[in-house]
PDB file of C-alpha atoms in Angstrom:
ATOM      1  CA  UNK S 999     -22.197  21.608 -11.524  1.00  0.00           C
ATOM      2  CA  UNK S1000     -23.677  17.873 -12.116  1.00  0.00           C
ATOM      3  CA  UNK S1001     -21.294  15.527  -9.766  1.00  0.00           C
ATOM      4  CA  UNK S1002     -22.430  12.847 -11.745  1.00  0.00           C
ATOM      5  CA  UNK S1003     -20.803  14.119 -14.904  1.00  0.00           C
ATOM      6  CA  UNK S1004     -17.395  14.773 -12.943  1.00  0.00           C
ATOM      7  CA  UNK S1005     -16.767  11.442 -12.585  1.00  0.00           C
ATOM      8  CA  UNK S1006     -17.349  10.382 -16.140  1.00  0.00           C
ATOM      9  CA  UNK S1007     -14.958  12.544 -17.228  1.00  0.00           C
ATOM     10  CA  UNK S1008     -12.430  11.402 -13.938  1.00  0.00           C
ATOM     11  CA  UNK S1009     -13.141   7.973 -15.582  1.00  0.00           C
ATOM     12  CA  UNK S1010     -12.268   8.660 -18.846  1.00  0.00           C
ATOM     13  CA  UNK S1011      -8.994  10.079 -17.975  1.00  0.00           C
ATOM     14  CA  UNK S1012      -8.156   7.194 -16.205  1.00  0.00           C
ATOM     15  CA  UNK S1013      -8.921   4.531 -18.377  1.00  0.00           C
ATOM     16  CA  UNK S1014      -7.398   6.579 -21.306  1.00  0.00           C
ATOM     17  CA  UNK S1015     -10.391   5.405 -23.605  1.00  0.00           C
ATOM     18  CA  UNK S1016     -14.153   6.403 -23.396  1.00  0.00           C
ATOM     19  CA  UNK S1017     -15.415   3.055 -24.924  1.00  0.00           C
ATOM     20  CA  UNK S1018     -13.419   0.922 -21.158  1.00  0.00           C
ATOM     21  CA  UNK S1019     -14.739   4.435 -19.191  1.00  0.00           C
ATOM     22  CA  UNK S1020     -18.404   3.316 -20.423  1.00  0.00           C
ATOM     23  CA  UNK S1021     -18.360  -0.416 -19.750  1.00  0.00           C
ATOM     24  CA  UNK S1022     -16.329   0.805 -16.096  1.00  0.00           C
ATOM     25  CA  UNK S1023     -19.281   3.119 -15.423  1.00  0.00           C
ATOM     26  CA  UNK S1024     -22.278   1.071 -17.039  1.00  0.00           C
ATOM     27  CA  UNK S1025     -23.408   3.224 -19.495  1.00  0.00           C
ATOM     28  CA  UNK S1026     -23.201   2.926 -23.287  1.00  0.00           C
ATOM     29  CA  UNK S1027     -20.067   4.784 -24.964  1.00  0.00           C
ATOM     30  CA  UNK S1028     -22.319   6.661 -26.950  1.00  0.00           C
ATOM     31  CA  UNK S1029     -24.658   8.550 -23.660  1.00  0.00           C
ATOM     32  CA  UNK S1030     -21.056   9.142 -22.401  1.00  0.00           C
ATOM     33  CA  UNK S1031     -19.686  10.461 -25.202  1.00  0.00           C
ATOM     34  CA  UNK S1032     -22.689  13.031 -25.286  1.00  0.00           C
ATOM     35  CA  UNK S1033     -22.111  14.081 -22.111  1.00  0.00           C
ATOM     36  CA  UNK S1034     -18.488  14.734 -22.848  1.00  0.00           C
ATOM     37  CA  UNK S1035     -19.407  16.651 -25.947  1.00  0.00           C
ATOM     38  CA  UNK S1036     -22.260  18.975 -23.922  1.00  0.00           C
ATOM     39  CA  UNK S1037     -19.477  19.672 -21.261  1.00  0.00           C
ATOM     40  CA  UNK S1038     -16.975  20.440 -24.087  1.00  0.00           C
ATOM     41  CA  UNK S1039     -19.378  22.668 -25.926  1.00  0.00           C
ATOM     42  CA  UNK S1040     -20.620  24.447 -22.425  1.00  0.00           C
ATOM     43  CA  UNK S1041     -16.678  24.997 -21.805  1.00  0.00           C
ATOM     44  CA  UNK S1042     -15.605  26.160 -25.462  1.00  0.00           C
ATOM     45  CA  UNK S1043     -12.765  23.850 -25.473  1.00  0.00           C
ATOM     46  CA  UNK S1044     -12.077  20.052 -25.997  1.00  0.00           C
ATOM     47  CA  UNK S1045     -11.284  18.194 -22.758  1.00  0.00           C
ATOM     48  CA  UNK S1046      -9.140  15.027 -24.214  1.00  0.00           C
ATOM     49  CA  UNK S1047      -7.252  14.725 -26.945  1.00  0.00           C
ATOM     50  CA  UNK S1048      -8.800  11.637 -29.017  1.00  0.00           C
ATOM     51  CA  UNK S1049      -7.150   9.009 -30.525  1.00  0.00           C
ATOM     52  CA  UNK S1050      -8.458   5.170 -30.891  1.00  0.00           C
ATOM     53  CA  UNK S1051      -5.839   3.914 -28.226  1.00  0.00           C
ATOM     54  CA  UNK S1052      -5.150   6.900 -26.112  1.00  0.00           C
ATOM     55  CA  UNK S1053      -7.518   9.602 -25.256  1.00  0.00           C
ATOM     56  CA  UNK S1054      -5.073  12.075 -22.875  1.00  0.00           C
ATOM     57  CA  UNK S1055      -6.192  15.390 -21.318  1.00  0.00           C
ATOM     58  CA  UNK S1056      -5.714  18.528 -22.744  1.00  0.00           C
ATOM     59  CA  UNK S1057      -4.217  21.343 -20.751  1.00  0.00           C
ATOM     60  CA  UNK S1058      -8.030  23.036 -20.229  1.00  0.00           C
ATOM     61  CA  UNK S1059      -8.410  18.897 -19.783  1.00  0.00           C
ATOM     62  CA  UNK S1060      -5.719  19.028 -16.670  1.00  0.00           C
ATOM     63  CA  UNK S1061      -7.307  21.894 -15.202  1.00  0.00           C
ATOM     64  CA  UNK S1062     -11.251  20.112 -14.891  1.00  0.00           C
ATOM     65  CA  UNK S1063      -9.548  16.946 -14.142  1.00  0.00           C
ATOM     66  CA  UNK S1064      -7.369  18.543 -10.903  1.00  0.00           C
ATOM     67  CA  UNK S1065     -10.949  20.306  -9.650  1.00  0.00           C
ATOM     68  CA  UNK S1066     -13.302  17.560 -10.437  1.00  0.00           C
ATOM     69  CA  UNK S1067     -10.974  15.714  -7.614  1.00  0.00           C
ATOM     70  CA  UNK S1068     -10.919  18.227  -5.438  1.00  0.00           C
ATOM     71  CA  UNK S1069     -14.640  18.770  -5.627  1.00  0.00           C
ATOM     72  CA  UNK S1070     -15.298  15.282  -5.196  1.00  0.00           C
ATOM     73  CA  UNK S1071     -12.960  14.568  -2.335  1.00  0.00           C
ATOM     74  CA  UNK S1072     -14.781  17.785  -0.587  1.00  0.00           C
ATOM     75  CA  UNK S1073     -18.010  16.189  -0.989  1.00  0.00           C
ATOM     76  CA  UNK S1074     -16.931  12.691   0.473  1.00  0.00           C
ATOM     77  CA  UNK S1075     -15.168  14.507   3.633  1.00  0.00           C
ATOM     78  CA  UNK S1076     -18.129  16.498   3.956  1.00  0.00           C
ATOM     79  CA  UNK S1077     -20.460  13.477   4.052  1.00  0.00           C
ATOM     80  CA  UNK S1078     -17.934  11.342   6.588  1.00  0.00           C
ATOM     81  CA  UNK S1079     -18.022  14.477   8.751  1.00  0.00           C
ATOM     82  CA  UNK S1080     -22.224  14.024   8.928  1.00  0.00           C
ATOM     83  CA  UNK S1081     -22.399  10.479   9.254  1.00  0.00           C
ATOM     84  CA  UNK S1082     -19.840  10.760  12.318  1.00  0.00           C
ATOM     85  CA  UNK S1083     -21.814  13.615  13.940  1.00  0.00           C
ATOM     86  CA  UNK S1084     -24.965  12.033  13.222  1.00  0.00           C
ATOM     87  CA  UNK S1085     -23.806   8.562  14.402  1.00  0.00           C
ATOM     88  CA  UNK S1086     -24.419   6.866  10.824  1.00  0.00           C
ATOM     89  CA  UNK S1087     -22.853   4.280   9.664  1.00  0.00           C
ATOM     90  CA  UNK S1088     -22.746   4.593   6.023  1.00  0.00           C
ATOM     91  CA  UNK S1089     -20.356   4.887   3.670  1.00  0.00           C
ATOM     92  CA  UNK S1090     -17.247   3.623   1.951  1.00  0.00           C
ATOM     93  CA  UNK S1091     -13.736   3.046   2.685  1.00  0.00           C
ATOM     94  CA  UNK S1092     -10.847   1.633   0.497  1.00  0.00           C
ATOM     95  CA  UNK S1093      -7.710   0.021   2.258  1.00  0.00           C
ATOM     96  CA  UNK S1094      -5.086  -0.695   0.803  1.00  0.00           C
ATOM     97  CA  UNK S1095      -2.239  -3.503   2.254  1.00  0.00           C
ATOM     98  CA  UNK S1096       0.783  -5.088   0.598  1.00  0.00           C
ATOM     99  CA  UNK S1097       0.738  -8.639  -0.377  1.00  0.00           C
ATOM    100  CA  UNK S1098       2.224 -11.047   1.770  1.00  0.00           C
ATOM    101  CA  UNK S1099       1.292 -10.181   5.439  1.00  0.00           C
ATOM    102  CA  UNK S1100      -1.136  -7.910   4.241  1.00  0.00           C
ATOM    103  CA  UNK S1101      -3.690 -10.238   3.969  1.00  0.00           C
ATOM    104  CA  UNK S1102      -3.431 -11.823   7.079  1.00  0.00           C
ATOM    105  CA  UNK S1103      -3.590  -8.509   8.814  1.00  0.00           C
ATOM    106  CA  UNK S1104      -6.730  -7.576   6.810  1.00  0.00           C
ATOM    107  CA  UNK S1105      -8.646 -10.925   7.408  1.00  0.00           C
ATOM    108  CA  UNK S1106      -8.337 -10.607  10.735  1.00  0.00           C
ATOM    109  CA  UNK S1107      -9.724  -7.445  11.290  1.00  0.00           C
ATOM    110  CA  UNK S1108     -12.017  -7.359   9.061  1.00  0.00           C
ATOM    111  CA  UNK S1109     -15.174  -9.377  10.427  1.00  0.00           C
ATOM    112  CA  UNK S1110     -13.823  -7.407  13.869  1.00  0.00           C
ATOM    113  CA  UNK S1111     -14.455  -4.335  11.840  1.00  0.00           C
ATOM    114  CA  UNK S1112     -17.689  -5.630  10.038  1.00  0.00           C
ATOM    115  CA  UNK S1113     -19.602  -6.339  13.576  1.00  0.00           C
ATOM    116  CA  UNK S1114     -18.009  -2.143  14.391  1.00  0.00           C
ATOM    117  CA  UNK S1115     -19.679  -1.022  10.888  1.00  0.00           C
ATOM    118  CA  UNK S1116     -21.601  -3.104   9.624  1.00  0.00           C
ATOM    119  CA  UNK S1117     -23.199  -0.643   6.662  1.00  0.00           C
ATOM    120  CA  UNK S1118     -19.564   0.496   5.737  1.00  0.00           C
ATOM    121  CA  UNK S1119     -18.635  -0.834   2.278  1.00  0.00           C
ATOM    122  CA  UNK S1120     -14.875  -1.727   2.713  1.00  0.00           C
ATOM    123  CA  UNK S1121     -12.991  -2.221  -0.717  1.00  0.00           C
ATOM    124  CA  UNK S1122      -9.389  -3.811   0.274  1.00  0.00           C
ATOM    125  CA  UNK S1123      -6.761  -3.458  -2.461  1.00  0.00           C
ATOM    126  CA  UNK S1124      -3.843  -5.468  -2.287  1.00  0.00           C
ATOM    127  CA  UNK S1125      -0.633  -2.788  -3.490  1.00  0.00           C
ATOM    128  CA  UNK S1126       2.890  -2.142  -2.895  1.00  0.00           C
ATOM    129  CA  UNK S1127       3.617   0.402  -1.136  1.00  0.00           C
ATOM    130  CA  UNK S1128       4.468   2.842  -3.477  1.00  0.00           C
ATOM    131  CA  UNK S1129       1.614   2.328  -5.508  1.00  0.00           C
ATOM    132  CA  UNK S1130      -0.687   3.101  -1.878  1.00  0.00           C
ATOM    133  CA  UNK S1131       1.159   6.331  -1.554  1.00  0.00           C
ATOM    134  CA  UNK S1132       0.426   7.387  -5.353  1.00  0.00           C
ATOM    135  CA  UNK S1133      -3.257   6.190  -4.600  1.00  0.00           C
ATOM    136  CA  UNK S1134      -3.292   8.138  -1.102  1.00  0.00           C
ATOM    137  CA  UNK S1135      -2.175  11.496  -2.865  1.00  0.00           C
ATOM    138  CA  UNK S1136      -4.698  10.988  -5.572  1.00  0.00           C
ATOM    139  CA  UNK S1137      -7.219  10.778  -3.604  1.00  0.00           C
ATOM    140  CA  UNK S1138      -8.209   6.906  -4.945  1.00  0.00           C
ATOM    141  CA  UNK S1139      -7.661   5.299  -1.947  1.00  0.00           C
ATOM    142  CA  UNK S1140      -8.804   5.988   1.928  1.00  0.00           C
ATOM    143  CA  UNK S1141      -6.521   4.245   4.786  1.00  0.00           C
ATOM    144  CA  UNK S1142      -2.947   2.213   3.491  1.00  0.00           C
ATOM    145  CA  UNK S1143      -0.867  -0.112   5.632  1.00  0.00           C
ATOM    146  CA  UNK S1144       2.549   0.085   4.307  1.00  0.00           C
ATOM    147  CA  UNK S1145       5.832  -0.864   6.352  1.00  0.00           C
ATOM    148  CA  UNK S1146       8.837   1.267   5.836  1.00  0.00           C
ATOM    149  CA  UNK S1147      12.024   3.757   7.251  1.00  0.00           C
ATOM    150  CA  UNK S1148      11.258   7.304   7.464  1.00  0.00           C
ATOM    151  CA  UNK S1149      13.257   8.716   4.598  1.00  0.00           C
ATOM    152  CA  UNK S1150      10.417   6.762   2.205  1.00  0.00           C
ATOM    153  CA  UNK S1151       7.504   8.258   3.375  1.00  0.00           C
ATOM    154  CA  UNK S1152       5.352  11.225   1.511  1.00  0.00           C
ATOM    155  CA  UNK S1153       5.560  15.089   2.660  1.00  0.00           C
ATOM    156  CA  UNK S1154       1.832  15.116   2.291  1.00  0.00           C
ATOM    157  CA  UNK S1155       0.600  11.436   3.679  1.00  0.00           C
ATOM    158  CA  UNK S1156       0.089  11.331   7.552  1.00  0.00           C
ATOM    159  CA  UNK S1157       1.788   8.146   9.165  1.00  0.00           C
ATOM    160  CA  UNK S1158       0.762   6.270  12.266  1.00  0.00           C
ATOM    161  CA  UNK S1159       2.933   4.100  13.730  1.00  0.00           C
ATOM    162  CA  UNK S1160       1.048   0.898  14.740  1.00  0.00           C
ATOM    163  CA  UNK S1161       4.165  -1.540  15.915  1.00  0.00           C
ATOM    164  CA  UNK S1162       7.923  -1.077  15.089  1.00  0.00           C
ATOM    165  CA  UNK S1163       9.798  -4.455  13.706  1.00  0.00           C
ATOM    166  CA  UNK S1164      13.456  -5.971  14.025  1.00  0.00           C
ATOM    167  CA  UNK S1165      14.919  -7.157  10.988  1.00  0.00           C
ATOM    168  CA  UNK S1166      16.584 -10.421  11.458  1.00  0.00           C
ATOM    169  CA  UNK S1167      19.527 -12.250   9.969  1.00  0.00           C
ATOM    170  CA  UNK S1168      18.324 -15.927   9.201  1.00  0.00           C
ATOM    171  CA  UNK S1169      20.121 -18.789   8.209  1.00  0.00           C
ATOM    172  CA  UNK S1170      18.875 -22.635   7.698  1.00  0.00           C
ATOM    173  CA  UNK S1171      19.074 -24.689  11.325  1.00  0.00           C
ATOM    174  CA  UNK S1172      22.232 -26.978  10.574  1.00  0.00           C
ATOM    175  CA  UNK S1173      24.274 -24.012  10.036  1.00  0.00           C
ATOM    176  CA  UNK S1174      26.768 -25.148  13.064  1.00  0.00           C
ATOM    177  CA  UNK S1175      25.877 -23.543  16.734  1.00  0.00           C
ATOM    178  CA  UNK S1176      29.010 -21.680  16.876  1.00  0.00           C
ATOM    179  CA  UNK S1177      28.063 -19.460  14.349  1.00  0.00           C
ATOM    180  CA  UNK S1178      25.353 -18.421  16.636  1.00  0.00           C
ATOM    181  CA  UNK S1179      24.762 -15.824  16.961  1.00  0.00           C
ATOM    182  CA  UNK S1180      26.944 -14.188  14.749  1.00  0.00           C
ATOM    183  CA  UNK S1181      28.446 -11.154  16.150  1.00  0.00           C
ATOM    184  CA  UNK S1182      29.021  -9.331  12.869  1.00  0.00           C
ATOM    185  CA  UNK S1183      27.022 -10.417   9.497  1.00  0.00           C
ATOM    186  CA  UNK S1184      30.788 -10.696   7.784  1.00  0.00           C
ATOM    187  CA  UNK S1185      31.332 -14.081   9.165  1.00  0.00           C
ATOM    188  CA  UNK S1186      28.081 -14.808   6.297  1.00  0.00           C
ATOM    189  CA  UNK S1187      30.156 -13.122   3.451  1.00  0.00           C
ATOM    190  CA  UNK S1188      30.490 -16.267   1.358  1.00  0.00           C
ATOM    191  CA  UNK S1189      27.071 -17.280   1.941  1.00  0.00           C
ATOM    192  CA  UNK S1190      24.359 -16.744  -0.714  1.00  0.00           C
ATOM    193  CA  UNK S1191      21.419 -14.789  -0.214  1.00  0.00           C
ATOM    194  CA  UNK S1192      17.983 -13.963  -1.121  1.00  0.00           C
ATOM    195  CA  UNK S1193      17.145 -10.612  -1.396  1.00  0.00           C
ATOM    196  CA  UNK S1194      13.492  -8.797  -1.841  1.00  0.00           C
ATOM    197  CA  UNK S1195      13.598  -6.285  -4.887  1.00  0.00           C
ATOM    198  CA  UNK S1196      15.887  -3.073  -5.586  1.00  0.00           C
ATOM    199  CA  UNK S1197      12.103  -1.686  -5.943  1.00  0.00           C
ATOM    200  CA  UNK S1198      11.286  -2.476  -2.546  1.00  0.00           C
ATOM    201  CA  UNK S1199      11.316  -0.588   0.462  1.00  0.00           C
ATOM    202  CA  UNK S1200      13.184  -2.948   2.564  1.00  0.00           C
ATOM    203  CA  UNK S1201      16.144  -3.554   0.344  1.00  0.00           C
ATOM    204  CA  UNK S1202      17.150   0.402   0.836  1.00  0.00           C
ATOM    205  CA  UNK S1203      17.686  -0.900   4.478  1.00  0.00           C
ATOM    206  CA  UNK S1204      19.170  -4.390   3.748  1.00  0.00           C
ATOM    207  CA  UNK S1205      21.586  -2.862   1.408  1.00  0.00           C
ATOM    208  CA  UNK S1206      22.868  -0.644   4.305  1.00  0.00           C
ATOM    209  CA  UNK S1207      22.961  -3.353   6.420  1.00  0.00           C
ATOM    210  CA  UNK S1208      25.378  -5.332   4.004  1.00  0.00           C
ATOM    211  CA  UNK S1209      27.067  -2.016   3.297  1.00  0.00           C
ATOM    212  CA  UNK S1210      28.094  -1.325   7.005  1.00  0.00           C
ATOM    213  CA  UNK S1211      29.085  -5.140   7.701  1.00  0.00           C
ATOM    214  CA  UNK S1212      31.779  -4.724   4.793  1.00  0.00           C
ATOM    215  CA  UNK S1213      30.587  -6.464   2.096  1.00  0.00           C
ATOM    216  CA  UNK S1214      28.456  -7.466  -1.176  1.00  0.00           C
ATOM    217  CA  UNK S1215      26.384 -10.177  -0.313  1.00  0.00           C
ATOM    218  CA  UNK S1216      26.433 -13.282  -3.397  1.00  0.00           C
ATOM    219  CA  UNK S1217      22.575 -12.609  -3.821  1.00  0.00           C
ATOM    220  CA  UNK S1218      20.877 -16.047  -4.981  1.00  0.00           C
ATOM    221  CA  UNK S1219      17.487 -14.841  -5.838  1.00  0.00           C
ATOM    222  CA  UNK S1220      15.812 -11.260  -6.093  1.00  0.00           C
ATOM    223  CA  UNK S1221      11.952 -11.687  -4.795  1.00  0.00           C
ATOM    224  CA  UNK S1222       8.937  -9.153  -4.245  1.00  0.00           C
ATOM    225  CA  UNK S1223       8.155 -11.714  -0.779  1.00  0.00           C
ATOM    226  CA  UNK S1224       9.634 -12.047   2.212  1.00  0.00           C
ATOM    227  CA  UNK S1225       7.908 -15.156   2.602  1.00  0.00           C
ATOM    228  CA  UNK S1226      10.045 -16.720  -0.074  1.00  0.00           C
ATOM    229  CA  UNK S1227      13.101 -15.809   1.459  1.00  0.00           C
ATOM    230  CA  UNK S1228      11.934 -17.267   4.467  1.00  0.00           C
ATOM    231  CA  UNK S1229      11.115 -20.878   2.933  1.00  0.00           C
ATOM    232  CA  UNK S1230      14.139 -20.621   1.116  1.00  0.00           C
ATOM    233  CA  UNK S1231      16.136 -20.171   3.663  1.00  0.00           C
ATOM    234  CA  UNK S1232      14.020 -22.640   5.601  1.00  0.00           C
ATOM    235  CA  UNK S1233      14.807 -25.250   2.505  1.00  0.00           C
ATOM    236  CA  UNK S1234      18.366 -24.664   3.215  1.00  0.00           C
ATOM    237  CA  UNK S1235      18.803 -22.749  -0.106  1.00  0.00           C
ATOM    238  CA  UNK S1236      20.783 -19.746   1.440  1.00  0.00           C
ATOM    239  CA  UNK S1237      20.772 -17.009   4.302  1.00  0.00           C
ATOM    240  CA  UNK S1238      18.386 -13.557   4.537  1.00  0.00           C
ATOM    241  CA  UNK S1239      17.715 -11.001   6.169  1.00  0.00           C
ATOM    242  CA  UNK S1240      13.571 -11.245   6.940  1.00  0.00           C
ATOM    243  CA  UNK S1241      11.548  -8.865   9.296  1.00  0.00           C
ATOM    244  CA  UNK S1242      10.652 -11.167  12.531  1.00  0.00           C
ATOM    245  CA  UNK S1243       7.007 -11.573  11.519  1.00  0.00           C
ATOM    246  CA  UNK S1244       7.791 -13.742   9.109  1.00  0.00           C
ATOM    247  CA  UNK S1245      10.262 -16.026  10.861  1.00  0.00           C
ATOM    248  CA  UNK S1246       7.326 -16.964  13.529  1.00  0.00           C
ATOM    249  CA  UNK S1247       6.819 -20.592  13.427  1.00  0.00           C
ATOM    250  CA  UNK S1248      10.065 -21.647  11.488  1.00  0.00           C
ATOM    251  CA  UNK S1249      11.843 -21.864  14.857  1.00  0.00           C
ATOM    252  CA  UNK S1250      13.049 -25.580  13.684  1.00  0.00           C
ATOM    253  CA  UNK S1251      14.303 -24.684  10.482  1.00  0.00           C
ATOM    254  CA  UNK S1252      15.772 -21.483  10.359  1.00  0.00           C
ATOM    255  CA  UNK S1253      18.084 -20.094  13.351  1.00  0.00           C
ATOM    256  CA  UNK S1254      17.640 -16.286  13.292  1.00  0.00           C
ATOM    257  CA  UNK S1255      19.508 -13.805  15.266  1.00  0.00           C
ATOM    258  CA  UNK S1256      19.424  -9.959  15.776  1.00  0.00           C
ATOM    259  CA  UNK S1257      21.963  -7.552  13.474  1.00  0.00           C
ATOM    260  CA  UNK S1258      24.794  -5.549  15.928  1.00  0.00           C
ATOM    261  CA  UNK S1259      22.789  -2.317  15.251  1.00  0.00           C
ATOM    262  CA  UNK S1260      19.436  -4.152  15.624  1.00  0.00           C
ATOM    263  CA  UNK S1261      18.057  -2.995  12.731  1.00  0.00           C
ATOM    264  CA  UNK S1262      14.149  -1.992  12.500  1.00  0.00           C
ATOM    265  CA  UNK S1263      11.086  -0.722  10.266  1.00  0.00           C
ATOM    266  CA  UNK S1264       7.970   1.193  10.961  1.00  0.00           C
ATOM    267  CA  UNK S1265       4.715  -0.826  10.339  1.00  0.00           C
ATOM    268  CA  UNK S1266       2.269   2.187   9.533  1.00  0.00           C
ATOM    269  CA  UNK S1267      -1.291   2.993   8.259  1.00  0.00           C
ATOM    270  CA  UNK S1268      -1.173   5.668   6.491  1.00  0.00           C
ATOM    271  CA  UNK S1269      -3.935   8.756   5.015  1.00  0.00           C
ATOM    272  CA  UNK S1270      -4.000  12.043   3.273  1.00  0.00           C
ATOM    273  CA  UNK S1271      -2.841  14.684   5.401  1.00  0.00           C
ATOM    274  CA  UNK S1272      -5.603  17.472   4.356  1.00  0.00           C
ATOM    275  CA  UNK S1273      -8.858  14.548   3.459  1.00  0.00           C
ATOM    276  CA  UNK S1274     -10.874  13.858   6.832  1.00  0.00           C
ATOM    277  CA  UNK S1275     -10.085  10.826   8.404  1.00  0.00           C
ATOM    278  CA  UNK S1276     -13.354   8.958   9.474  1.00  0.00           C
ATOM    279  CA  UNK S1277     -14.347   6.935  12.562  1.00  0.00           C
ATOM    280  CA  UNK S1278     -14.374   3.937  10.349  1.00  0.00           C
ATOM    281  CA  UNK S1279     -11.546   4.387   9.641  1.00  0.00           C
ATOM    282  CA  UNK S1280     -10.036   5.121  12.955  1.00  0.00           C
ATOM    283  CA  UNK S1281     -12.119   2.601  14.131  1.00  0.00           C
ATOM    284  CA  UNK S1282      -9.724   0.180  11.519  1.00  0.00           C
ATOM    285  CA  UNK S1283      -6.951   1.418  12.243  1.00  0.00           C
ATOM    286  CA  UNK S1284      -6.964   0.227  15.764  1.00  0.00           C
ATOM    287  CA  UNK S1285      -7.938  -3.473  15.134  1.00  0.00           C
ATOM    288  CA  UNK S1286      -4.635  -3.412  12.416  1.00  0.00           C
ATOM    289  CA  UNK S1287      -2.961  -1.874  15.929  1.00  0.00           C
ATOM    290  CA  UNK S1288      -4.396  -4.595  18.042  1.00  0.00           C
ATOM    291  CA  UNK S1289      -3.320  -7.244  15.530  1.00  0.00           C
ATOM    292  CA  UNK S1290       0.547  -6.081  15.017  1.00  0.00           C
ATOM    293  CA  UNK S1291       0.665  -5.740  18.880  1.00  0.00           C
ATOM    294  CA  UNK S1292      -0.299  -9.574  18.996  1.00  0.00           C
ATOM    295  CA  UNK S1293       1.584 -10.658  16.372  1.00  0.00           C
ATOM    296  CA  UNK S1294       5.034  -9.216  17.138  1.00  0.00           C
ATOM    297  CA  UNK S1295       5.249  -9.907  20.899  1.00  0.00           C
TER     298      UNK S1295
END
């Protein structure tokens, strides 16, 4: 079985169109589409269904699809294994981190990593969390670094808990000092608020925070960044509820204050359960470790 011809076909299915598939795998649509035709012809059955906008698998199409992932993933965990017996330092690895805090996470540790690995070829992919997870089962992406409770995580995604996080109630600083700290969120109930996204993870726990203080919040402004809430809150625009990374160094404009049930989130890196988990990426994981322990003292 030619590997090479595996992922052209991987490739077409995922960009649903052989003429983007080409230009994705630099080679001209029409060498691709002959080695789409010889596989078809080998196998006795059309592999896509063609159309000029959507070219979708076929059910014999689903079946070489689901093994030319397996086969591949076998081959990369079988290669990882080597280079880590062997003491090589080659290969790839794709992180994935959400925006936001993310970033900062991954530019610090990557030149930490680089001088570790110098020959691994890191591809960092800024997601949300749930697209990570999709990735991580698919088999498109390596190591994630996702925050979130337990009852979000994947059956078949192994979590490691790097650092665990408060989330804080925040409000601007000339809110008066007898309101702090508030004993129960309630005394906030005609307060606006900015909230992150019903999409996101931590709104599942903000709306049970708001649900066992005994009330709706008046919510402001829906945002995919808890950044935003925090320089909203910081521009005196309303109240939130933020995770305690992002309230370091707004000590003069925001007055936070821990929730009566103190409230927290897993930060986690995250992999496939059954794919081979590489020193590299061990080796990663431990800088991102290093750099939440620093950050959330």
């Amino acid at each position: 079985m030619d590997l090479r011809q595996l992922q052209y076909i991987l490739t077409i299915a995922q960009e649903n169109n052989i003429t983007r598939a080409a230009e994705k795998l630099f080679i001209t649509q029409s060498a691709l589409n002959q080695q789409l035709l010889k596989l078809e012809k080998e196998l006795g059955t059309p592999l896509f269904h063609r159309s000029r906008t959507n070219w979708h698998p076929t059910p014999a199409g689903e079946i070489y699809l689901q093994a030319a992932e397996q086969i591949l993933q076998i081959k990369k965990d079988t290669y990882n294994k080597i280079y880590d017996i062997a003491g090589l330092q080659k290969g790839r690895l794709s992180v994935g981190f959400t925006p936001g805090r993310g970033i900062a996470m991954f530019s610090h540790v990557y030149p930490l990593f680089h001088r570790m690995h110098s020959n691994i070829l890191v591809t960092p992919r800024e997601l949300s969390v749930h697209s990570q997870q999709e990735l991580l089962l698919s088999g498109d992406l390596d190591l994630g670094f996702v925050t979130l409770m337990p009852s979000q995580q994947k059956t078949s995604l192994r979590y490691i808990r790097l650092a665990r996080e408060r989330i804080l109630a925040a409000v601007p600083a000339r809110y008066p000092t007898d309101l702090m700290p508030v004993p129960d969120l309630f005394a906030l109930r005609e307060e606006p608020f900015v909230l992150t996204y019903q999409e996101s993870t931590l709104r599942e726990i903000t709306d049970d925070i708001f649900r066992k203080a005994g009330f709706a919040p008046h919510v402001l402004f829906e945002t995919s960044s808890n950044a935003t809430i925090a320089t909203m809150v910081s521009s005196e625009l309303c109240c939130g509820l933020i995770p305690e990374y992002y309230l370091k160094g707004c000590e003069e404009r925001i007055r936070s204050f821990p929730l009566p049930e103190n409230p927290t989130w897993d930060i986690m890196a995250c992999c496939h359960k059954k794919r081979y988990l590489s020193k590299a990426a061990r080796d990663f994981i431990s800088l991102a470790e290093k750099f939440w322990a620093e950050n959330l003292q």
